[in-house]
Tab-separated table of C-alpha atoms in Angstrom:
chain	number	residue	atom	x	y	z
A	549	GLU	CA	104.361	-18.245	17.175
A	550	LYS	CA	104.331	-15.107	15.024
A	551	ALA	CA	105.133	-16.065	10.962
A	552	ALA	CA	106.683	-13.759	10.083
A	553	PHE	CA	107.844	-13.022	6.000
A	554	ASP	CA	111.546	-12.642	4.327
A	555	LEU	CA	111.943	-9.590	1.584
A	556	PHE	CA	114.115	-9.748	-0.737
A	557	VAL	CA	116.120	-7.266	-3.585
A	558	TRP	CA	118.045	-8.823	-5.937
A	559	ASP	CA	120.341	-7.232	-8.331
A	560	ALA	CA	119.305	-10.286	-11.179
A	561	HIS	CA	122.359	-9.186	-13.720
A	562	ALA	CA	124.882	-10.165	-10.822
A	563	ALA	CA	122.699	-12.279	-9.070
A	564	THR	CA	123.629	-10.750	-5.538
A	565	LYS	CA	120.906	-9.553	-3.139
A	566	LEU	CA	121.491	-5.666	-2.059
A	567	ALA	CA	119.024	-5.463	0.584
A	568	ALA	CA	116.588	-7.563	2.946
A	569	ALA	CA	113.356	-6.325	5.772
A	570	GLN	CA	111.620	-9.543	7.480
A	571	GLY	CA	107.984	-8.405	7.494
A	572	GLN	CA	104.755	-9.690	10.491
A	573	GLY	CA	102.807	-12.083	9.339
A	574	SER	CA	102.087	-14.095	6.181
A	575	ALA	CA	102.629	-12.193	2.669
A	576	SER	CA	100.717	-12.947	-0.163
A	577	ASP	CA	101.906	-11.670	-2.987
A	578	ALA	CA	104.813	-8.488	-3.358
A	579	ARG	CA	104.921	-5.652	-6.913
A	580	TRP	CA	107.180	-3.568	-8.217
A	581	SER	CA	106.226	1.008	-8.476
A	582	SER	CA	106.489	1.175	-12.280
A	583	ASP	CA	108.835	3.251	-10.757
A	584	GLY	CA	111.143	0.930	-9.384
A	585	PHE	CA	111.416	2.992	-5.943
A	586	TYR	CA	109.248	1.395	-3.726
A	587	ILE	CA	107.527	-2.186	-3.453
A	588	ALA	CA	103.958	-2.758	-1.760
A	589	VAL	CA	103.776	-6.059	-0.136
A	590	ALA	CA	99.782	-7.376	0.563
A	591	CYS	CA	99.589	-9.020	4.103
A	592	SER	CA	96.809	-10.003	6.528
A	593	MET	CA	94.792	-7.367	7.302
A	594	ARG	CA	97.549	-4.700	5.233
A	595	CYS	CA	99.643	-3.944	2.736
A	596	GLU	CA	103.332	-2.303	3.605
A	597	ILE	CA	104.987	-0.139	1.187
A	598	TYR	CA	108.462	-0.335	1.488
A	599	ASN	CA	111.090	1.911	-0.960
A	600	ASN	CA	113.741	0.047	-2.787
A	601	LYS	CA	116.395	-0.704	0.050
A	602	ALA	CA	113.811	-2.972	1.615
A	603	THR	CA	112.841	-0.011	4.431
A	604	LEU	CA	109.316	0.189	5.594
A	605	GLN	CA	107.625	3.499	4.292
A	606	LYS	CA	104.356	3.350	5.760
A	607	THR	CA	101.547	0.796	6.971
A	608	LEU	CA	98.135	0.582	5.256
A	609	LYS	CA	95.667	-1.314	6.966
A	610	LEU	CA	93.068	-3.067	5.365
A	611	ASP	CA	89.397	-4.272	6.594
A	612	GLY	CA	90.932	-8.211	5.929
A	613	ASP	CA	93.882	-10.095	4.243
A	614	ALA	CA	95.261	-9.330	1.252
A	615	ARG	CA	95.167	-11.414	-1.320
A	616	SER	CA	96.826	-9.106	-4.124
A	617	CYS	CA	98.431	-6.072	-4.694
A	618	CYS	CA	99.212	-3.162	-7.250
A	619	PHE	CA	100.453	0.334	-7.227
A	620	SER	CA	98.412	3.307	-9.295
A	621	PRO	CA	100.614	4.339	-12.464
A	622	THR	CA	102.054	7.138	-12.372
A	623	ASN	CA	100.531	11.172	-11.647
A	624	HIS	CA	102.251	13.985	-13.878
A	625	ASN	CA	104.705	14.603	-11.044
A	626	GLY	CA	105.946	11.348	-11.040
A	627	ASP	CA	104.433	10.345	-8.069
A	628	ASN	CA	102.572	6.764	-6.808
A	629	GLN	CA	99.447	8.077	-5.469
A	630	PHE	CA	97.455	4.840	-4.728
A	631	VAL	CA	97.825	1.074	-4.105
A	632	VAL	CA	94.695	-0.990	-4.373
A	633	CYS	CA	94.573	-4.409	-2.955
A	634	ALA	CA	92.622	-7.507	-3.933
A	635	VAL	CA	90.644	-8.129	0.333
A	636	GLY	CA	87.666	-10.896	-0.076
A	637	ASN	CA	85.376	-10.483	-2.453
A	638	HIS	CA	86.217	-6.607	-3.538
A	639	ILE	CA	88.995	-4.352	-3.817
A	640	GLN	CA	90.084	-1.225	-1.571
A	641	ALA	CA	92.407	1.353	-2.784
A	642	LYS	CA	94.352	3.012	-0.388
A	643	ALA	CA	96.124	6.875	-0.188
A	644	ILE	CA	100.133	6.475	-0.121
A	645	THR	CA	100.241	10.185	0.636
A	646	ASP	CA	97.224	12.130	2.362
A	647	ASN	CA	97.449	14.226	-0.368
A	648	TYR	CA	95.294	12.231	-2.141
A	649	THR	CA	92.206	10.702	-2.132
A	650	PRO	CA	91.546	6.645	-3.490
A	651	PRO	CA	89.157	6.104	-5.668
A	652	THR	CA	85.774	3.429	-4.277
A	653	PHE	CA	85.537	0.878	-6.465
A	654	GLU	CA	81.810	-0.413	-6.949
A	655	GLY	CA	79.928	-2.884	-5.473
A	656	GLN	CA	81.925	-6.123	-4.332
A	657	HIS	CA	82.755	-10.005	-6.702
A	658	PRO	CA	80.740	-12.878	-6.013
A	659	GLU	CA	83.442	-14.791	-5.070
A	660	LYS	CA	86.819	-14.144	-3.774
A	661	VAL	CA	89.459	-12.173	-6.034
A	662	ASN	CA	92.150	-13.576	-6.260
A	663	ASP	CA	94.139	-10.922	-8.848
A	664	VAL	CA	94.225	-6.993	-9.240
A	665	HIS	CA	96.052	-5.079	-11.610
A	666	TRP	CA	95.580	-0.729	-12.319
A	667	ALA	CA	96.874	0.062	-15.849
A	668	CYS	CA	95.767	2.152	-19.064
A	669	GLY	CA	93.014	3.747	-16.645
A	670	PHE	CA	91.503	0.436	-15.711
A	671	VAL	CA	91.255	-1.965	-12.838
A	672	ALA	CA	90.850	-6.463	-13.752
A	673	THR	CA	90.008	-8.148	-10.966
A	674	ALA	CA	90.430	-12.444	-11.321
A	675	CYS	CA	87.670	-14.092	-8.879
A	676	ASP	CA	86.681	-17.571	-8.061
A	677	ASP	CA	84.081	-17.904	-10.153
A	678	GLY	CA	85.909	-17.596	-13.245
A	679	SER	CA	85.422	-13.702	-14.128
A	680	VAL	CA	87.453	-11.134	-14.693
A	681	VAL	CA	85.798	-7.532	-14.162
A	682	LEU	CA	86.697	-4.093	-15.391
A	683	PHE	CA	86.522	-0.807	-13.490
A	684	ASP	CA	87.393	2.467	-14.212
A	685	ALA	CA	90.322	3.338	-12.895
A	686	LYS	CA	89.151	7.549	-12.073
A	687	SER	CA	85.494	6.999	-10.588
A	688	GLY	CA	85.415	3.305	-9.822
A	689	ALA	CA	82.560	2.546	-11.504
A	690	ARG	CA	81.927	-1.302	-12.210
A	691	LEU	CA	82.172	-1.473	-16.288
A	692	GLY	CA	81.898	-4.538	-17.105
A	693	CYS	CA	82.346	-8.928	-16.006
A	694	ILE	CA	83.042	-11.165	-18.268
A	695	GLU	CA	82.754	-15.322	-17.380
A	696	ALA	CA	86.449	-15.836	-18.747
A	697	HIS	CA	86.959	-19.185	-17.312
A	698	ASP	CA	85.621	-22.440	-15.902
A	699	ASP	CA	87.682	-22.230	-13.660
A	700	ILE	CA	88.694	-19.897	-10.560
A	701	CYS	CA	91.017	-16.662	-12.430
A	702	LYS	CA	94.048	-16.412	-10.654
A	703	SER	CA	95.668	-14.077	-12.062
A	704	VAL	CA	94.692	-10.643	-14.802
A	705	ARG	CA	96.588	-8.035	-16.106
A	706	LEU	CA	96.592	-4.851	-18.720
A	707	THR	CA	98.129	-3.479	-22.002
A	708	LYS	CA	98.200	-0.828	-24.475
A	709	SER	CA	99.834	-0.982	-27.698
A	710	PRO	CA	100.290	1.562	-30.355
A	711	ALA	CA	99.117	-0.804	-32.857
A	712	ALA	CA	96.849	-3.385	-30.723
A	713	GLY	CA	94.966	-0.536	-28.453
A	714	ILE	CA	94.467	-1.945	-24.603
A	715	HIS	CA	94.165	-5.553	-23.938
A	716	LEU	CA	93.409	-8.348	-21.027
A	717	LEU	CA	95.292	-11.150	-19.771
A	718	SER	CA	93.924	-13.901	-17.566
A	719	GLY	CA	94.719	-17.361	-16.368
A	720	SER	CA	92.885	-19.808	-14.272
A	721	GLU	CA	93.387	-23.495	-12.549
A	722	ASP	CA	92.095	-24.367	-16.132
A	723	ARG	CA	95.346	-24.027	-17.695
A	724	SER	CA	93.781	-21.487	-20.114
A	725	ALA	CA	94.927	-17.828	-20.358
A	726	ARG	CA	92.361	-16.011	-22.834
A	727	LEU	CA	93.379	-12.302	-24.291
A	728	PHE	CA	90.639	-9.438	-24.434
A	729	ARG	CA	91.055	-6.547	-26.682
A	730	LEU	CA	88.914	-4.012	-24.728
A	731	SER	CA	86.463	-2.063	-27.443
A	732	GLY	CA	85.712	1.735	-25.524
A	733	GLY	CA	86.167	0.522	-21.800
A	734	ARG	CA	83.939	-2.629	-22.351
A	735	LEU	CA	85.126	-6.323	-22.317
């Protein structure tokens, strides 16, 4: 038997299902684009892009099973240019349309990447060895690595506020969350 996943789009206020789709294989992550028009689903050997009506728009082939995925922020035209995926011990960026060339992210992580987040001009990853790695979103250059946790790091998010600047939040299987402030693109 082939495994399949179900994708549902819900109206949270009305608690009603708006759309549904079924995909092949197993899905490990799903993320909305910042404009709310698209959903990226991390799957076996691919990342699938659906519209908000749960209709498949594009399949991006990967060189391994995707554990996590994230859209790049929209550009000045309002386009979602790229999706970045955690695949094994590295990350891959894929262009959503042929109009753009995705950055290539430097190096591999020492262990499996569990989560990836693209925001505030950076890409951050959460890794099995407890580390968080930070990359420049435009060039793909590796900016830094911090041993954030004593156990597997499962999640990472970037945020920016006018008063406090850019912060990175990570969560681990050791039941801890850590908050880091970025200074000049460094952790």
